[in-house]
Coordinates of C-alpha atoms in Angstrom, one line a residue:
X146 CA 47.3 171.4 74.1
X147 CA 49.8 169.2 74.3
X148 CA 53.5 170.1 75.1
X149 CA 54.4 168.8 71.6
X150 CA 51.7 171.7 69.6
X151 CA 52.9 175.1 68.6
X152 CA 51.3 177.9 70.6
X153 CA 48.3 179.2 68.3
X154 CA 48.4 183.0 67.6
X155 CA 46.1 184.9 70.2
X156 CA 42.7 185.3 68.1
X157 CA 42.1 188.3 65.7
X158 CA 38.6 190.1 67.6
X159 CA 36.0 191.5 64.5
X160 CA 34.8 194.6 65.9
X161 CA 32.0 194.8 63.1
X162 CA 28.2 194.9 65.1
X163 CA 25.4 193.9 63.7
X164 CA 22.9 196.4 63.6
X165 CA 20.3 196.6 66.5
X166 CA 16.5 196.5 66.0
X167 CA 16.6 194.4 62.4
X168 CA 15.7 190.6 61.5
X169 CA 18.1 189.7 59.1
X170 CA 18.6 185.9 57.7
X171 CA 22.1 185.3 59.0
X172 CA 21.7 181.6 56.7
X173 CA 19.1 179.5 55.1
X174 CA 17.7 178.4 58.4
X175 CA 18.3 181.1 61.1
X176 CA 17.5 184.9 61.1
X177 CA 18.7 186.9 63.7
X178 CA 16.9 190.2 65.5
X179 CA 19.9 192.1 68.2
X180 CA 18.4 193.6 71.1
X181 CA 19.1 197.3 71.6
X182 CA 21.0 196.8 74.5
X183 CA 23.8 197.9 73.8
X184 CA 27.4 198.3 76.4
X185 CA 30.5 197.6 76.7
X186 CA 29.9 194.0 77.7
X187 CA 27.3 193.6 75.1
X188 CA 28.6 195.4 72.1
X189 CA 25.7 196.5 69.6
X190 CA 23.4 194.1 71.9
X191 CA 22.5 190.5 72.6
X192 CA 21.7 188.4 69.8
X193 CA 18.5 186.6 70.1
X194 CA 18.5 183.8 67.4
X195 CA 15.3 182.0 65.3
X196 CA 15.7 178.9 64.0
X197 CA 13.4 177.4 61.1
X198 CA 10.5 178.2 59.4
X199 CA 6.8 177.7 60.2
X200 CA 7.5 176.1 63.6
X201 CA 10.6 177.8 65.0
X202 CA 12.5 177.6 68.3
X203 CA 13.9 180.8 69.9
X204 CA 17.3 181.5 71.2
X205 CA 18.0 183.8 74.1
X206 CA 15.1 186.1 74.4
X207 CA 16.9 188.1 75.5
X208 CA 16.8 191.0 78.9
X209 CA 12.7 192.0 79.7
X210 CA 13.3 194.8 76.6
X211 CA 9.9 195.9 75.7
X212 CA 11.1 197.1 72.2
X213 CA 12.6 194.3 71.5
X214 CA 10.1 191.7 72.4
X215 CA 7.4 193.7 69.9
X216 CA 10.0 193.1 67.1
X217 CA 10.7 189.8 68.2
X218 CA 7.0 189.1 68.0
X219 CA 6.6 190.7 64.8
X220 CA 8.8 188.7 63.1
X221 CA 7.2 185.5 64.6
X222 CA 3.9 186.7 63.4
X223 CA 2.2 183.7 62.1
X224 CA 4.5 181.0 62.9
X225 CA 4.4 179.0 66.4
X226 CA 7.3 179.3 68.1
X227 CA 8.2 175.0 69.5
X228 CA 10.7 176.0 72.1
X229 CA 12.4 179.3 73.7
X230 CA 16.3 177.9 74.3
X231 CA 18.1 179.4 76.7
X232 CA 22.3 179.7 76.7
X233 CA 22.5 180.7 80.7
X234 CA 21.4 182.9 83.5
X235 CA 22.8 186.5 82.8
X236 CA 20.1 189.5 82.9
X237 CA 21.3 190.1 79.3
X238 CA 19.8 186.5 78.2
X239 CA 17.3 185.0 79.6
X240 CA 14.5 187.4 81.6
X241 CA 13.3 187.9 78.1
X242 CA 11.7 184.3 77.8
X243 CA 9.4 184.6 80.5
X244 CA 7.3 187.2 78.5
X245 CA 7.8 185.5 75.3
X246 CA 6.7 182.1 77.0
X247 CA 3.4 183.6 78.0
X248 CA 2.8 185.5 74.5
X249 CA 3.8 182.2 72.7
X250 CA 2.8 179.4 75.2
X251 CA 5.9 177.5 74.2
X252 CA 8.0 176.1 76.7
X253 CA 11.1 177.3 78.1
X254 CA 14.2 175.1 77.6
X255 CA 17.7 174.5 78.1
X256 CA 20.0 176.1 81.0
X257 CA 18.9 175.7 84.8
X258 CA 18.8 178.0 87.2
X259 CA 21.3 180.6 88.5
X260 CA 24.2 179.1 90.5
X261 CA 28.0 180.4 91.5
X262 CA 30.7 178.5 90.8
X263 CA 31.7 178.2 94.7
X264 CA 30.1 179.5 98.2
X265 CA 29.5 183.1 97.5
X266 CA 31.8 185.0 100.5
X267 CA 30.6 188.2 101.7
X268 CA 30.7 191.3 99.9
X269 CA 30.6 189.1 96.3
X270 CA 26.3 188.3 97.0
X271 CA 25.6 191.6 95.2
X272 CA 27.5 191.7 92.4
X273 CA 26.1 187.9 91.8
X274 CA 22.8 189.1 92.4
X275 CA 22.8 192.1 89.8
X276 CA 24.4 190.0 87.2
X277 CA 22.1 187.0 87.5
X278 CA 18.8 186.3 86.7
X279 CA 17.9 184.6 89.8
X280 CA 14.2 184.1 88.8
X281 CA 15.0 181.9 85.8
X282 CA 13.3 178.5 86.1
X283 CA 13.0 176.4 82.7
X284 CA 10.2 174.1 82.0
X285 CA 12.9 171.5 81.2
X286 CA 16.5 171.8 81.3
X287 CA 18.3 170.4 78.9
X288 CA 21.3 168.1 79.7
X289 CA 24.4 167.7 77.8
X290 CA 23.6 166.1 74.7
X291 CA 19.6 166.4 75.2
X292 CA 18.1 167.6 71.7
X293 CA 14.8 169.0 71.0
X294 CA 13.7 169.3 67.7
X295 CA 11.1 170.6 65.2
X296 CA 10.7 170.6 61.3
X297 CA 14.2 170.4 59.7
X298 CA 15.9 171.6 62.6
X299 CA 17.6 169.9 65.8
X300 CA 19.4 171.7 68.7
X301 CA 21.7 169.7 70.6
X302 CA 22.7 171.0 74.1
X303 CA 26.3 171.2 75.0
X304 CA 27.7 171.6 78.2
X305 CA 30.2 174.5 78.3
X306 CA 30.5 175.8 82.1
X307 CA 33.0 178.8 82.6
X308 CA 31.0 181.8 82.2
X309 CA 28.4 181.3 84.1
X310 CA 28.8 177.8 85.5
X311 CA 25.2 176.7 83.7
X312 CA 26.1 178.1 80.7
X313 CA 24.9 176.0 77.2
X314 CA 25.7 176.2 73.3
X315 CA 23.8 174.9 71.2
X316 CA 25.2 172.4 68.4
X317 CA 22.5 172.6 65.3
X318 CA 23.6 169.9 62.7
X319 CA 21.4 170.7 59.6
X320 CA 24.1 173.7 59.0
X321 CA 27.3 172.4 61.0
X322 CA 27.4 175.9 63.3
X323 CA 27.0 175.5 67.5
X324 CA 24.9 178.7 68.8
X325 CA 28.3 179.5 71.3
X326 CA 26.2 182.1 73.6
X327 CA 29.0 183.9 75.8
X328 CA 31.4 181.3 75.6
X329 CA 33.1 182.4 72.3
X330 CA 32.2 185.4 70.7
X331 CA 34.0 186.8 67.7
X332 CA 34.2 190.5 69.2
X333 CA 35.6 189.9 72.4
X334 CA 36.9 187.9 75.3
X335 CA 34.3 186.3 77.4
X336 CA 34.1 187.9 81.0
X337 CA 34.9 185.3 83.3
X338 CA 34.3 186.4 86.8
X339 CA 34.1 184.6 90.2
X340 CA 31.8 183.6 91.8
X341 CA 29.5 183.7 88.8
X342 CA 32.5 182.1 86.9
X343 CA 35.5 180.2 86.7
X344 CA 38.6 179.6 85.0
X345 CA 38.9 176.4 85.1
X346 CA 35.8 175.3 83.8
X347 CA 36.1 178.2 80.9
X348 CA 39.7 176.5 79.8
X349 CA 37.7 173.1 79.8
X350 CA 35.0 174.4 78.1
X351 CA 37.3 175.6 75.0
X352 CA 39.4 172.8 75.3
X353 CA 36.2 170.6 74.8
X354 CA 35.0 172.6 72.0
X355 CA 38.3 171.8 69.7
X356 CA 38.1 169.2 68.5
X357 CA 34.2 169.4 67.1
X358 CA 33.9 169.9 63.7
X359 CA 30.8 172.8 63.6
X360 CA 32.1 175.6 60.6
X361 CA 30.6 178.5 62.1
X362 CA 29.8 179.7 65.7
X363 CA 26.6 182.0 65.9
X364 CA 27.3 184.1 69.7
X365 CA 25.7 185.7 72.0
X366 CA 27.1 189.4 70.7
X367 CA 28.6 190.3 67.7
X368 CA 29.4 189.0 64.3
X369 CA 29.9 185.1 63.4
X370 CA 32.8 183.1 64.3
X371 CA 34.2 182.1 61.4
X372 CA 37.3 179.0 61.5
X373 CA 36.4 178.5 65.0
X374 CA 38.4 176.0 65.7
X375 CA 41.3 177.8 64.9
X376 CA 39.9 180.7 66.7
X377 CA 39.3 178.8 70.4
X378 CA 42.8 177.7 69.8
X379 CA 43.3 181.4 69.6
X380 CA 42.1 182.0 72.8
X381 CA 43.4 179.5 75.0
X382 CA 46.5 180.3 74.3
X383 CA 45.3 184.1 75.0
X384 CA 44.3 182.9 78.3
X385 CA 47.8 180.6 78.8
X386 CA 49.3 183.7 77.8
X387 CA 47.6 186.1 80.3
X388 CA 48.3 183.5 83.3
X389 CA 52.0 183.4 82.5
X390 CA 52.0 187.1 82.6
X391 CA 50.4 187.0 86.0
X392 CA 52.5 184.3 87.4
X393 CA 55.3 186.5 86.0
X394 CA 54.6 189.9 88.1
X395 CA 54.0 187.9 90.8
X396 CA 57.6 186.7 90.5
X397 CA 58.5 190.2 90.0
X398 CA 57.1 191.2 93.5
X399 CA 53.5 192.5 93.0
X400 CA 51.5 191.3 95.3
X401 CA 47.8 192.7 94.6
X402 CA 45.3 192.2 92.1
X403 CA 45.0 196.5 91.3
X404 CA 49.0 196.4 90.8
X405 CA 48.6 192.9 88.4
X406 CA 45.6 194.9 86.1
X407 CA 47.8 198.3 85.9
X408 CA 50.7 196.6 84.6
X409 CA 49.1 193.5 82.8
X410 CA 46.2 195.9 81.2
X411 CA 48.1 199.2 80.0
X412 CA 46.0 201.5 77.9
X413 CA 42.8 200.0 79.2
X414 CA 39.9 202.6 79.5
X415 CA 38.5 203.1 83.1
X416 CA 35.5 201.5 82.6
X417 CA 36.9 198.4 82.2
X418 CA 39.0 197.8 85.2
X419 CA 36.6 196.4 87.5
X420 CA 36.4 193.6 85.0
X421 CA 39.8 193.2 84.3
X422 CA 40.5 192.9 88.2
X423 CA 37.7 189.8 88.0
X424 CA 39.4 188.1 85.3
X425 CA 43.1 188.2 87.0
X426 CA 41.2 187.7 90.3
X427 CA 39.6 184.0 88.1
X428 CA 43.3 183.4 86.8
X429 CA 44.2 183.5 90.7
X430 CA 41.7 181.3 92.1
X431 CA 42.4 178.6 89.1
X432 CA 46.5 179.1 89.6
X433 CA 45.9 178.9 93.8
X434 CA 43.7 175.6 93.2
X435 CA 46.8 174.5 91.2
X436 CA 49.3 175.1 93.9
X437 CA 51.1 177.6 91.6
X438 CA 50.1 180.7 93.3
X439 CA 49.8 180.8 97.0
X440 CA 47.6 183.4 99.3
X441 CA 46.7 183.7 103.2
X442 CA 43.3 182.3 103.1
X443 CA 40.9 181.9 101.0
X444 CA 41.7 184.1 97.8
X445 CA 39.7 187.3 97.5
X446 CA 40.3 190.6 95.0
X447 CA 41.7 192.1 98.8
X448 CA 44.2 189.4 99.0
X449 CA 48.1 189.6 98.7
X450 CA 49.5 187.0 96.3
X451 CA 52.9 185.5 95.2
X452 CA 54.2 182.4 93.3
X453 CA 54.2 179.0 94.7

């Protein structure tokens, strides 16, 4: 955003889930069966996505769900599935196309494998390691603006680090949508958290994504995005918006990444703290790299902080 555009109005989050367990046409080309994994990072589940008819491709499997692949293999039942796609490396996403690969025999495409934005520092190895899926290796992975294609469909990679920093959407032409994985979703913020994650890549990532002209984003959980253009404009100024606010208690004196989510994050239930306190600590390293925040050290969620 340019210093001449109006800030756009923080995006308006549709808490309506899809229902779990059910293949439902979603549009002429794409049905859509949500996994029953349900959570507060995954609303009413992930979202696992077929595309076409007769010879399909598969979107994010989804986790190794037992239920879920029988109904995912029921509603394949007597088509051949061309390619299993595959947005990135969370456990929520992709285990589920190893099984489906060997039911189907169809190749696994799209995101590489597991990788942290930076050198992993101590303590961080386990929480990367229970969020990734570290076995993930694809047949082929896609680079941006690789297609693979079948009858009366094409799926156009699109780089869109941030999230995880192999993260993919995928851009399908025939109906102007992008299949937006964790990057947008119209329920929710995405978690951005270091050292799966980063900040700055997320805010490139959106930024990239504004000025394409797809009319609906199909995510990863949840409902449709509907005007997404206006809605990543939505939240990057969100994100602007939270950084000030940290760059501003900084100012004020606090100093430590507990103190920024109790008074950035008021009302928020318990649960969620430990993931609020990744997101400031992702503002941090992004506003540190940028010489507007400074720390002793590298920065850490132990670290003190305070403005540059």
């Amino acid at each position: 955003m340019s210093e001449s555009e109006a800030p756009e109005a923080a995006p308006s989050f549709l808490r309506e889930a899809p229902v779990s367990g059910r293949v439902e046409a979603v549009s002429p080309l794409v049905r859509r069966l949500v996994c029953p994994n349900s959570g507060p990072f995954t609303q009413s589940g992930t979202c696992t996505y077929i595309v076409g008819h007769g010879r399909v491709a598969v979107i994010d499997p989804g986790p190794d769900h037992p239920e879920h692949r029988a109904a995912l293999l029921a509603a394949l039942d007597g088509e051949t599935v061309d390619a299993i796609l595959v947005t990135h490396t969370h456990r929520d996403h992709s285990p589920g196309a190893r099984p489906l690969a060997a039911a189907t025999g169809a190749p696994i495409l799209g995101c590489g494998p597991h990788r942290p934005a930076r050198a992993v520092r101590g303590a961080e190895r386990g929480r990367l390691d229970a969020a990734g899926d570290a076995d993930h290796r694809p047949d082929r992975e896609l680079a941006d603006g690789e297609s693979v294609s079948g009858p009366g469909w094409t799926l156009t990679a699109l780089a869109t680090p941030g999230h995880t920093m192999n993260h993919l959407a995928f851009s399908f032409p025939e109906e102007e949508t992008l299949f937006s994985g964790d990057h947008v979703m119209a329920w929710s913020t995405s978690i951005v958290a270091p050292p799966d994650g980063a900040m700055g890549a997320y805010m490139a990532s959106l930024d990239k994504l504004r000025g394409r002209s797809e009319s609906i984003y199909w995510p990863g959980h949840g409902g449709p995005v509907r005007e997404p253009q206006r809605f990543v404009r939505g939240l990057l100024s969100h994100r602007r918006a939270r950084e000030t606010g940290i760059v501003e208690r900084l100012a004020s004196g606090e100093r430590t990444i507990p103190g920024l989510v109790a008074a950035l994050y008021s009302g928020l239930d318990p649960t969620l703290r430990p993931a609020a306190a990744l997101s400031v600590f992702a503002h941090l390293e992004d506003l540190v790299e940028r010489g507007r925040v400074v720390t002793e050290g590298m920065p850490t969620l132990d670290s003190e902080y305070r403005p540059g």
